[in-house]
CSV table of C-alpha atoms and ligand atoms in Angstrom, one decimal:
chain,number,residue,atom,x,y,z
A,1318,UNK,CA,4.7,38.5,32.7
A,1319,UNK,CA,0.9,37.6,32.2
A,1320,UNK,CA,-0.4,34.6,33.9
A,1321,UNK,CA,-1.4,33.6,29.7
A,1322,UNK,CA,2.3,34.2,29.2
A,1323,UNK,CA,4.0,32.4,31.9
A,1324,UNK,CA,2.1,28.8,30.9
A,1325,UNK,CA,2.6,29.8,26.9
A,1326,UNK,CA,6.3,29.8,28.2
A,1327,UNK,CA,6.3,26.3,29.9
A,1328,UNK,CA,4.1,24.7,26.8
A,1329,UNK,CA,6.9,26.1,24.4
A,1330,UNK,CA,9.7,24.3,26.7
A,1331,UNK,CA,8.3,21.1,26.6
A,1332,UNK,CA,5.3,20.2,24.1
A,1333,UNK,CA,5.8,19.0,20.8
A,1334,UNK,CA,5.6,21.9,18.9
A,1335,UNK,CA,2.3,20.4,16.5
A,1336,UNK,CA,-0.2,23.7,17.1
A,1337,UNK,CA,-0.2,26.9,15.7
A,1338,UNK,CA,-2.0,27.9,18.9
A,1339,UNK,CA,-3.8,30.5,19.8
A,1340,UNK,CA,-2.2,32.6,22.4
A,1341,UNK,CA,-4.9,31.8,25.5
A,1342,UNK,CA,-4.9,29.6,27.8
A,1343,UNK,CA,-8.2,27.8,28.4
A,1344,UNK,CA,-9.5,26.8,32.1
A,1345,UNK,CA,-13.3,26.3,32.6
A,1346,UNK,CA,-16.3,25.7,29.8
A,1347,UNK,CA,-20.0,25.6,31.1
A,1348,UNK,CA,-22.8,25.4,28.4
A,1349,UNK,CA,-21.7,27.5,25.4
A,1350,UNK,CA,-19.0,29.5,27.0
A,1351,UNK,CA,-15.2,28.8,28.2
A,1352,UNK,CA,-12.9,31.0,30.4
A,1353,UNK,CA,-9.5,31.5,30.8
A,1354,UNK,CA,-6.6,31.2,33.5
A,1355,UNK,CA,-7.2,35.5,33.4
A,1356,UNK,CA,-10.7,35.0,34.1
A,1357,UNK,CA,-12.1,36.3,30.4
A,1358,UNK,CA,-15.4,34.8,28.9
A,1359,UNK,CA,-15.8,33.5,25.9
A,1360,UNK,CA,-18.1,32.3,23.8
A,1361,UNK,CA,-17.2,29.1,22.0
A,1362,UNK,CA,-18.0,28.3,18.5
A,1363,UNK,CA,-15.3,25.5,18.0
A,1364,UNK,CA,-16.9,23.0,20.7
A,1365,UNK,CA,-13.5,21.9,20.4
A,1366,UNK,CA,-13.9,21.2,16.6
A,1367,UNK,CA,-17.5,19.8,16.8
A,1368,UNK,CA,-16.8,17.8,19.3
A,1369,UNK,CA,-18.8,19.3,22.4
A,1370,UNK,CA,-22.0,18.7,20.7
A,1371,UNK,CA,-23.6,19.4,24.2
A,1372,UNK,CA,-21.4,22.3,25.4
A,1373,UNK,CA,-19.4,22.2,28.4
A,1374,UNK,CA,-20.0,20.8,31.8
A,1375,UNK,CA,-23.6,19.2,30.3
A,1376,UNK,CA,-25.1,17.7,33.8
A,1377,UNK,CA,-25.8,14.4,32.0
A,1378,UNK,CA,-22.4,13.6,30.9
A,1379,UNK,CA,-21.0,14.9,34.2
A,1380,UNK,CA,-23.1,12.6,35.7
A,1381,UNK,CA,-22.0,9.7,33.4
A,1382,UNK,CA,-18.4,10.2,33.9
A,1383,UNK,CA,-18.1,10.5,37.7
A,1384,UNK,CA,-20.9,7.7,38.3
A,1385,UNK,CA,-18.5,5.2,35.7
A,1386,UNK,CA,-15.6,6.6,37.1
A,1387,UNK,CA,-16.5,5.5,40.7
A,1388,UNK,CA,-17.4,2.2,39.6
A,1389,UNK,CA,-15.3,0.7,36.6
A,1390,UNK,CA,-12.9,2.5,34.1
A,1391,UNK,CA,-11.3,0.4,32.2
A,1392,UNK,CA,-10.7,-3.8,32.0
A,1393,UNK,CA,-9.9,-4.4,28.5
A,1394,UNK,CA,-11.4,-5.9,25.5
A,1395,UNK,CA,-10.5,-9.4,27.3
A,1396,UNK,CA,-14.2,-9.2,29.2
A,1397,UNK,CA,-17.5,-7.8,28.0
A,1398,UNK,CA,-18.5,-4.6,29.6
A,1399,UNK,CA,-22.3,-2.9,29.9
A,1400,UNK,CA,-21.9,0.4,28.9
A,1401,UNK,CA,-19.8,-0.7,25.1
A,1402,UNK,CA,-22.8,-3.0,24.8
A,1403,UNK,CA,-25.5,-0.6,25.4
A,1404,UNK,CA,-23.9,2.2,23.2
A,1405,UNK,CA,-23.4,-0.4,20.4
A,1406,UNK,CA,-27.0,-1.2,20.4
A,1407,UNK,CA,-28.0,2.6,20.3
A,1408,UNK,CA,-25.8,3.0,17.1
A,1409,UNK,CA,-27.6,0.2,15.5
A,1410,UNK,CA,-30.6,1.1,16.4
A,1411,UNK,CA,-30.3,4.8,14.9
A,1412,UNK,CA,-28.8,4.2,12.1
A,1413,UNK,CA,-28.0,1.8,9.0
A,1414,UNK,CA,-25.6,-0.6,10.9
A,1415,UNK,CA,-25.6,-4.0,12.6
A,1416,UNK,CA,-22.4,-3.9,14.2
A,1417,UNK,CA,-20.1,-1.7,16.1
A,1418,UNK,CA,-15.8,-2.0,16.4
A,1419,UNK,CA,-14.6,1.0,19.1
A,1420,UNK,CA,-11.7,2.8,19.3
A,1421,UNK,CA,-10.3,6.1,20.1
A,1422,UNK,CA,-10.2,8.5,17.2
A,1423,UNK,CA,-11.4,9.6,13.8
A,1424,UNK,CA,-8.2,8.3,12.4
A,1425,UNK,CA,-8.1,5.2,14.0
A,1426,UNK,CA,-11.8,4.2,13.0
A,1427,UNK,CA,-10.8,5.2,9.4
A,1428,UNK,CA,-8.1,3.0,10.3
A,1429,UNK,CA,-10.4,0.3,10.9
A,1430,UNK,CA,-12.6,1.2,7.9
A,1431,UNK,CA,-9.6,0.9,5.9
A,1432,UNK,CA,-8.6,-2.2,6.9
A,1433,UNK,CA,-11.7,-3.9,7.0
A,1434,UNK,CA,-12.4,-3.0,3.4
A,1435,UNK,CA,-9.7,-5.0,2.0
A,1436,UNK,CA,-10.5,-7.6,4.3
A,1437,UNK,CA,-13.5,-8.1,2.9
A,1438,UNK,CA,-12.3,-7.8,-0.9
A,1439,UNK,CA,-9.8,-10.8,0.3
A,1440,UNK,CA,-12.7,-12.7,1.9
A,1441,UNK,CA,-14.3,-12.9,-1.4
A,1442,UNK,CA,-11.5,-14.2,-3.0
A,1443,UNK,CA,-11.1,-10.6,-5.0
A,1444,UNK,CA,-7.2,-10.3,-4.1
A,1445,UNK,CA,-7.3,-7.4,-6.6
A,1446,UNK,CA,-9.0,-5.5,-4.7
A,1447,UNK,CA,-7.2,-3.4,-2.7
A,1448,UNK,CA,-7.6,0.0,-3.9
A,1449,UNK,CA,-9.4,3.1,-1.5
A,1450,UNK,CA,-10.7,5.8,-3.4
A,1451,UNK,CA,-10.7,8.9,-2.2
A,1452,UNK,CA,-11.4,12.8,-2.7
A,1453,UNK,CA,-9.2,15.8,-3.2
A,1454,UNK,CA,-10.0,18.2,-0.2
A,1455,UNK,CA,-10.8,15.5,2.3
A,1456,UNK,CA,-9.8,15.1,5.8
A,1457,UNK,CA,-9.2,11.5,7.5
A,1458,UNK,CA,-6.6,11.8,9.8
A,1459,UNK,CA,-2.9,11.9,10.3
A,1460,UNK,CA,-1.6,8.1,10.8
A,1461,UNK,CA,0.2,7.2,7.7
A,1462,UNK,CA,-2.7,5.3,6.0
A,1463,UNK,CA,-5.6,8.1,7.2
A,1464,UNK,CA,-2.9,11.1,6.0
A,1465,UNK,CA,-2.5,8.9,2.7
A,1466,UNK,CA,-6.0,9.0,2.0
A,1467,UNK,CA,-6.2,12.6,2.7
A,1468,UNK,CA,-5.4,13.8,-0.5
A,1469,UNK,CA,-4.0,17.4,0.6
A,1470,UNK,CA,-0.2,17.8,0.5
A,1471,UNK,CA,0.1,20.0,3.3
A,1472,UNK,CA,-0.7,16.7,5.4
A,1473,UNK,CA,1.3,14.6,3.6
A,1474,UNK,CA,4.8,16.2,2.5
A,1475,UNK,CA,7.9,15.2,4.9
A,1476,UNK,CA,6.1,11.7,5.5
A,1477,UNK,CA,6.3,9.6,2.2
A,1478,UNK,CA,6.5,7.0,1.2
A,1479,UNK,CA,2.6,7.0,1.9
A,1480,UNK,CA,0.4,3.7,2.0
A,1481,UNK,CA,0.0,2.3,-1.5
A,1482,UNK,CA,-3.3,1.7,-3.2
A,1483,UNK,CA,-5.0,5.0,-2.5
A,1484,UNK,CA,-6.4,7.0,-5.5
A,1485,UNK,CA,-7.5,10.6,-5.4
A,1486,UNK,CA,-10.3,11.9,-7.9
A,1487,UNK,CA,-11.7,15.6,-7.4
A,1488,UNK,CA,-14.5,15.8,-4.9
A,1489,UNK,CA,-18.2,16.3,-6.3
A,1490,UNK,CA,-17.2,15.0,-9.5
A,1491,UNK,CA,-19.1,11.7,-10.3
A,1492,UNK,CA,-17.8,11.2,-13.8
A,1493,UNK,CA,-14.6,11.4,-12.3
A,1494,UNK,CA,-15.2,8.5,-9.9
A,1495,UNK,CA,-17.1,6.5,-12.6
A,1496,UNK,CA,-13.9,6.6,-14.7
A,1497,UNK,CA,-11.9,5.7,-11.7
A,1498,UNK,CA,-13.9,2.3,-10.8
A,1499,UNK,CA,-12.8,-0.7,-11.6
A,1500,UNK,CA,-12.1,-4.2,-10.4
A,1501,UNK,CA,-9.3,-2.8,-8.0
A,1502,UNK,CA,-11.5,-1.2,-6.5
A,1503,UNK,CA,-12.4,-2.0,-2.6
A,1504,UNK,CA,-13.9,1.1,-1.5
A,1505,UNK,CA,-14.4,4.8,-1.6
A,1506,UNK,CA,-13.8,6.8,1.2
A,1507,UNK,CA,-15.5,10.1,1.9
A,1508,UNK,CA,-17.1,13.1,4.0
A,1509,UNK,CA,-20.9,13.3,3.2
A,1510,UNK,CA,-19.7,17.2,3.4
A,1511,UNK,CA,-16.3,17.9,3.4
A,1512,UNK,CA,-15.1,19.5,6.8
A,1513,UNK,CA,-11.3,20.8,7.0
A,1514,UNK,CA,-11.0,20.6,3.5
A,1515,UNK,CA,-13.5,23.8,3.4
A,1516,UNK,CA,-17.2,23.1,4.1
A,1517,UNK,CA,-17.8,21.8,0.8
A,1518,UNK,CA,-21.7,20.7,0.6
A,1519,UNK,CA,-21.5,17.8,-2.7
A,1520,UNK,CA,-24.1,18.6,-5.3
A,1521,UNK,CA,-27.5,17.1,-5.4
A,1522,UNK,CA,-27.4,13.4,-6.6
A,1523,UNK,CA,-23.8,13.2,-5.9
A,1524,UNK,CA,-23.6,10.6,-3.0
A,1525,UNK,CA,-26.2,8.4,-4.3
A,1526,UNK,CA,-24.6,8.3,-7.2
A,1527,UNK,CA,-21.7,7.0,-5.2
A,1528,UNK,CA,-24.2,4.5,-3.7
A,1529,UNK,CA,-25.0,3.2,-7.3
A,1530,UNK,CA,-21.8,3.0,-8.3
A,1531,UNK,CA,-20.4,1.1,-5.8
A,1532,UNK,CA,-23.7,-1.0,-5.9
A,1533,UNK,CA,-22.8,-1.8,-9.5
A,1534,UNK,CA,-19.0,-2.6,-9.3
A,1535,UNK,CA,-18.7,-4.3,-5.6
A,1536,UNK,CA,-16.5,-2.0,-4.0
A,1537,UNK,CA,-17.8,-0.9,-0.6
A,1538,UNK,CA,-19.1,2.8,0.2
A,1539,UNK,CA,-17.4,4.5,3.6
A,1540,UNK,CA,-18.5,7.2,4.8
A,1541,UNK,CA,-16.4,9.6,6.9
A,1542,UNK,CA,-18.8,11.0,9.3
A,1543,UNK,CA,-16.2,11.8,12.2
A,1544,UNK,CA,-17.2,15.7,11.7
A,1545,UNK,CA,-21.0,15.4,10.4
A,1546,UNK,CA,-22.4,12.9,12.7
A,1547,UNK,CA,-24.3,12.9,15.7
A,1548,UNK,CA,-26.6,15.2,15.0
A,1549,UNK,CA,-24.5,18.2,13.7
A,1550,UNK,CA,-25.6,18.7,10.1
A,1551,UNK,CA,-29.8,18.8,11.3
A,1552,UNK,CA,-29.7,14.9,10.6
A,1553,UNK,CA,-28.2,12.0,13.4
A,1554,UNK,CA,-25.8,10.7,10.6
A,1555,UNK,CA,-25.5,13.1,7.6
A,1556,UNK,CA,-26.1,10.7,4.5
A,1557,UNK,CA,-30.2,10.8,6.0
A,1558,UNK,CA,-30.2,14.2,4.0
A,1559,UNK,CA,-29.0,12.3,0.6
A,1560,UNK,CA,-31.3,8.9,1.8
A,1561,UNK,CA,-27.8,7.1,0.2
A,1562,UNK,CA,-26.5,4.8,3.4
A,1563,UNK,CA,-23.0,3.7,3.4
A,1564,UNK,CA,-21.6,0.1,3.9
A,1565,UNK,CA,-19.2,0.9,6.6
A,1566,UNK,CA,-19.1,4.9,8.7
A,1567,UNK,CA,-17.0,5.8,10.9
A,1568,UNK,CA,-17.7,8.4,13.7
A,1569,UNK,CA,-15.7,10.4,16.9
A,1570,UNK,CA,-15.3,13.6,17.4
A,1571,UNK,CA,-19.1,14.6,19.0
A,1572,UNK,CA,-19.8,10.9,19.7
A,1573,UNK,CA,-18.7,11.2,23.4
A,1574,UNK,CA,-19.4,15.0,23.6
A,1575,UNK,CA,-15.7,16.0,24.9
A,1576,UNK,CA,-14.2,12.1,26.0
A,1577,UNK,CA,-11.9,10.3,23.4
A,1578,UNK,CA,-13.9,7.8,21.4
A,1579,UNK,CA,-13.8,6.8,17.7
A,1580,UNK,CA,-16.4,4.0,16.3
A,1581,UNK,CA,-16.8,2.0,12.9
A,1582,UNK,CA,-19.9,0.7,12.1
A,1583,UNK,CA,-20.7,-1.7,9.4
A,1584,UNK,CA,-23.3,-4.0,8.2
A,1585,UNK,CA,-23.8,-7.4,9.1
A,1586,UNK,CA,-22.3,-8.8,5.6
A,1587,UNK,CA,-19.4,-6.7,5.7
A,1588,UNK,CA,-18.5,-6.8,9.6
A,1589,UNK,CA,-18.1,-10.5,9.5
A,1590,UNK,CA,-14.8,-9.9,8.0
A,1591,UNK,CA,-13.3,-8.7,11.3
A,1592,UNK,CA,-13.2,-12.0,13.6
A,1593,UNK,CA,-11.0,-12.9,16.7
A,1594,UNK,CA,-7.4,-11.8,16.1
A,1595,UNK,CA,-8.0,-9.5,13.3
A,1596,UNK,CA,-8.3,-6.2,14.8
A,1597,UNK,CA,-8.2,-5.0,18.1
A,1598,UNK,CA,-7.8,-1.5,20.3
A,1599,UNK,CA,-6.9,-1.4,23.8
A,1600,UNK,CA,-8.5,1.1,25.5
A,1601,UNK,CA,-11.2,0.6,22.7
A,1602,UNK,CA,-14.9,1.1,23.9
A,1603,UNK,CA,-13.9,1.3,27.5
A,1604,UNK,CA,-16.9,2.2,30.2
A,1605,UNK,CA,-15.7,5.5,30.8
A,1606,UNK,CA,-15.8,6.9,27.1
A,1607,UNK,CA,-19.0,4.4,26.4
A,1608,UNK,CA,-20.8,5.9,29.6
A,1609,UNK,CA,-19.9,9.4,28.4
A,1610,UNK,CA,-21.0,8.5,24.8
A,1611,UNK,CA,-24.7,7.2,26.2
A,1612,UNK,CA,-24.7,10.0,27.8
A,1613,UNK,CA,-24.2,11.9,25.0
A,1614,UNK,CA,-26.3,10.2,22.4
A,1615,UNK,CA,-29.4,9.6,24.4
A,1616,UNK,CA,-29.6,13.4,25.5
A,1617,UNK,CA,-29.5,14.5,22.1
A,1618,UNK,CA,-32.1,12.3,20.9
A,1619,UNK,CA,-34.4,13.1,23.8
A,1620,UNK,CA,-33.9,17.1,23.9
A,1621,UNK,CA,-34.9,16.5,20.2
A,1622,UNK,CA,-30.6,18.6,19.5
A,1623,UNK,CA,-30.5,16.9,15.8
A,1624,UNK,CA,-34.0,18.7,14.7
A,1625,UNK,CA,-32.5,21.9,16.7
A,1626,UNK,CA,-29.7,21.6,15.3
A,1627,UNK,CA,-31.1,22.1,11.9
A,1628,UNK,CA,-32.9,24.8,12.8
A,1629,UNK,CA,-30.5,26.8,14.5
A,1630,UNK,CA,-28.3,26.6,11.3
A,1631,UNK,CA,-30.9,28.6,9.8
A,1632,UNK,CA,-30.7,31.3,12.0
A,1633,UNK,CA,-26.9,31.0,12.1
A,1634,UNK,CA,-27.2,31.1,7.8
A,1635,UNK,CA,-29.4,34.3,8.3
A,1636,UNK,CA,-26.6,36.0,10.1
A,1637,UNK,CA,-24.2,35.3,8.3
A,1638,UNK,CA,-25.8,35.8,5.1
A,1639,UNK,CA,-26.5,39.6,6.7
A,1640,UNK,CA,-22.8,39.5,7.7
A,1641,UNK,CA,-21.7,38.6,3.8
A,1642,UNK,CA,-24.5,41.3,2.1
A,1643,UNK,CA,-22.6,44.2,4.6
A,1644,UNK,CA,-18.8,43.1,3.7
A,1645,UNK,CA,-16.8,42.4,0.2
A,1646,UNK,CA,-14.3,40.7,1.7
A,1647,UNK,CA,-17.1,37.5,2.5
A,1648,UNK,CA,-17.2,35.1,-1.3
A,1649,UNK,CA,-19.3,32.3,0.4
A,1650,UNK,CA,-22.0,31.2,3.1
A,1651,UNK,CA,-22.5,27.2,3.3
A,1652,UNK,CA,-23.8,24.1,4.9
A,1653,UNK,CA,-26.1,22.3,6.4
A,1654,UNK,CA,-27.6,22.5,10.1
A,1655,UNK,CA,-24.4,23.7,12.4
A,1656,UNK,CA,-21.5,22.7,10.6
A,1657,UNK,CA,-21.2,26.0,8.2
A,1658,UNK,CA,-18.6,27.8,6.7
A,1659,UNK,CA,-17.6,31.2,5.6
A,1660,UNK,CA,-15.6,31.7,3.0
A,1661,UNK,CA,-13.1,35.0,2.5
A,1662,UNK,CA,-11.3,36.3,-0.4
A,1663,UNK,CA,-8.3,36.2,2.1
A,1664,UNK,CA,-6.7,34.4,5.0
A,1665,UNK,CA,-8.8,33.9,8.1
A,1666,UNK,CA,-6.5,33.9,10.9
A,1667,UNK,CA,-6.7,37.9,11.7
A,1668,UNK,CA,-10.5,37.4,11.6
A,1669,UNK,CA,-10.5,34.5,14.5
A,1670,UNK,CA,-7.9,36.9,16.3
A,1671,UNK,CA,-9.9,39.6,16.0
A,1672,UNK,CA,-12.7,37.6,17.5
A,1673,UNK,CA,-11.1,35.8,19.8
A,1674,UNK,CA,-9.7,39.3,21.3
A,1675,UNK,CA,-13.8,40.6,21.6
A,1676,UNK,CA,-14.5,37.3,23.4
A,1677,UNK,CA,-15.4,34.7,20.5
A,1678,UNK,CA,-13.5,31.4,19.7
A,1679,UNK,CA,-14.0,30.0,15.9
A,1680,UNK,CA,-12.1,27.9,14.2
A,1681,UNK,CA,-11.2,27.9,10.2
A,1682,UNK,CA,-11.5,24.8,7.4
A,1683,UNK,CA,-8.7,25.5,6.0
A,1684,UNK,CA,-7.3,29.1,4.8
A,1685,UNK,CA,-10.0,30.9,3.8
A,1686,UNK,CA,-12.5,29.6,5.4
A,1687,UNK,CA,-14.0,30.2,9.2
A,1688,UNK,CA,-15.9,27.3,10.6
A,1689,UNK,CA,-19.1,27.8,12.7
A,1690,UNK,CA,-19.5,24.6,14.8
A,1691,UNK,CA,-21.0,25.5,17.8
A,1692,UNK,CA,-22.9,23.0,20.1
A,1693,UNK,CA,-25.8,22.0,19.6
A,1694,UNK,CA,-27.6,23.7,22.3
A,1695,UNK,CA,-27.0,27.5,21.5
A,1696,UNK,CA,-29.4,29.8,21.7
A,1697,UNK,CA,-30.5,32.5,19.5
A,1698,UNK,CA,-29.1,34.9,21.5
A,1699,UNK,CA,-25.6,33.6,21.5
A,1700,UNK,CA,-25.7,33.4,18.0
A,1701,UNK,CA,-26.7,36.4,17.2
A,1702,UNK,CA,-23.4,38.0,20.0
A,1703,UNK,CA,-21.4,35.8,17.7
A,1704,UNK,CA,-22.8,37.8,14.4
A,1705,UNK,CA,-21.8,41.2,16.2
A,1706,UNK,CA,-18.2,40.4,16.8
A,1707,UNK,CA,-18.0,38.5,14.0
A,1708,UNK,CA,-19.3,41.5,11.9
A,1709,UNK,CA,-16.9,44.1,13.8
A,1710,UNK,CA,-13.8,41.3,12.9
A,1711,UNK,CA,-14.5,41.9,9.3
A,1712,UNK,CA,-14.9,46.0,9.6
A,1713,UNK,CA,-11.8,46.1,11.6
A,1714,UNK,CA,-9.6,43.7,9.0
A,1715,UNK,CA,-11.1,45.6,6.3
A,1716,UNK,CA,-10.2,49.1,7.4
B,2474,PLP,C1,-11.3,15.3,12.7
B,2474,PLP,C2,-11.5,14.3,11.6
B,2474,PLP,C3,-10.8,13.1,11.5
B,2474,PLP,C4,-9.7,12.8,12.4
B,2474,PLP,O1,-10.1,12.6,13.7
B,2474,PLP,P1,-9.0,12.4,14.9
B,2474,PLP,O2,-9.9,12.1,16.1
B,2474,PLP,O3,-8.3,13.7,15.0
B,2474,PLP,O4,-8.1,11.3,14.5
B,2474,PLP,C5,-11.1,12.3,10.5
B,2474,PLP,N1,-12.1,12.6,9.6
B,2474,PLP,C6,-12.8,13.7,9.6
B,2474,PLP,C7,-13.9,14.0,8.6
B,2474,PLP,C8,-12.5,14.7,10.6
B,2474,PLP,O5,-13.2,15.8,10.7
């Protein structure tokens, strides 16, 4: 028995058995690349789902964590604490919001979103409104009001009966939504560009649209930029491509480049519908995750990662775009800055085994689809290794 095969055999006695996982068992990251317990290099274009915006090991948030872990970790939302103070005020300052509510994952600050939209409606004396619209293909999490407004049955069957007042309408359809606004309405959720649900970049017009819409009716816009923000798509927040800003986003994954953090920002008018006693999250903003999330935010902003970003997903398009020209099997290159998928006319799964074998990790958005997330600091050259393997997957699947 393989080292790989000895811990696969402990994880099988004892872990919930939630993750079709790959069959390797992960040890050490630094910068772009991870090894395992065997002592193999890889080179990782998951950043642990966008998540590790600044690779592995990145000196500043090394330096955060250790330095906050030596002096306070955690005390509890009873007390003010620096770091959640400072971080907040970053957020604001860099984007459209006035006011920050942490907590610890993408669901949980949809969650929040959720709960702070009807909130609001109920503030105003709108009782009515209580419905969250939301698109078909999305992705916002797996508690039971976050899975309900993911409107994907894989997610959902073996769960119901699912939060009421959710409504699904097809994504990038704007007539669809128009016809689906109404009085009942208190917000619509979604993903400036879709992210499990396939890589799906909305045509142009179609989030302002939302913007007007919800401008015209009162219901709130939320943006789900767990996956897009911090600099991923070429922009800090995604909806800067579309100039259409939300009322309420909500953000994780990247935001403390590899710690547990979620965040839900709002504007001043609709934040004030969260006071004392309405919502709260223990280990919500904590120093440790708000250290490693300053850390994090203020490295990309002065490394000038979001306008690298961009321009990386060029090269990464380029390749790929080579890649789709040399094999049938490829229907579709697409996105925006480093969040980009490829789509096959099959399933993806023996392509990221393939790669992961020649020493590349990549994840897929759902079946037919393989997702290129890397962090934000690879280099040309790394991309273009990625390209080769990726391109001898695809021969080898083919054949
Ligand atoms: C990953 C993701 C979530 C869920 O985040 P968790 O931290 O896993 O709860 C929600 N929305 C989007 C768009 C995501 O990509």
């Amino acid at each position: 028995m393989t080292e790989t095969e000895g811990w696969m055999a402990r994880a099988g006695g004892c872990l919930a058995n939630t993750y079709a996982r790959f069959p390797v068992v992960l040890e050490r990251g630094e910068g772009c690349r991870v090894w395992d317990v065997e002592g193999k290099e890889y080179l990782d274009f998951v950043a642990g789902i966008a998540v590790c915006a600044l690779g592995h090991c990145h000196p500043a948030i090394v330096q955060a964590v250790t330095s906050q872990a030596a002096t306070l970790l955690h005390v509890s939302n009873l007390y003010h604490v620096t770091p959640q103070i400072r971080l907040a005020e970053l957020l604001c300052q860099h984007s459209f919001a006035d006011r920050v509510f942490f907590c610890n994952s993408g669901a949980e600050a949809n969650e929040a979103a959720i709960k702070l939209a009807r909130k609001y409606a109920k503030d105003r004396g709108t009782r009515e409104r209580v419905e969250i619209i939301t698109m078909e293909g999305g992705f916002h999490g797996r508690t039971m009001a976050t899975v309900t407004a993911t409107a994907q049955a894989k997610y959902q069957q073996g769960f119901e009966p699912l939060l009421p007042g959710i409504r699904y309408v097809p994504f990038d359809d704007l007539a669809a939504v128009e016809r689906a606004v109404g009085p009942e309405t208190a917000a619509i959720l979604v993903e400036p560009i879709q992210g499990e649900g396939g890589i799906r970049v909305p045509s142009a017009g179609y989030l302002q649209g939302l913007r007007k819409l919800c401008d015209a009716s009162g219901a709130l816009l939320i943006f789900d930029e767990v996956q897009t923000g911090i600099g991923r798509t070429g922009r800090l927040f995604a909806y800067e491509h579309w100039g259409a800003p939300p009322d309420i986003m909500t953000l994780a994954k990247a935001l403390g480049g590899g710690v547990p953090i979620g965040a839900m920002l709002a504007t001043e008018e609709v934040a004030t519908s969260f006071t004392p006693g309405t919502h709260a999250a223990t280990f919500g903003g904590n120093p440790l995750v708000t250290a490693a999330a300053i850390a994090t935010l203020t490295t990309i902003l002065e490394q000038g990662l979001v306008a690298r970003a961009g321009e990386m997903g060029g090269r990464v398009l380029e390749e790929l775009q080579t890649i789709q020209a040399r094999h049938a099997a490829v229907k579709a290159v697409r996105g925006k800055g480093l969040l980009i998928g490829m789509e096959l006319d099959r399933e993806v799964r023996p392509v990221l085994t393939r790669c992961l074998g020649a020493g590349l990790l990549l994840s897929n958005a759902g079946e037919k689809v393989i997702r290129f997330a890397p962090p934000l600091i690879v280099s040309e050259e790394e991309v273009r290794a990625a390209a080769g393997i990726l391109d001898k997957a695809l021969q080898e699947v083919a054949a």
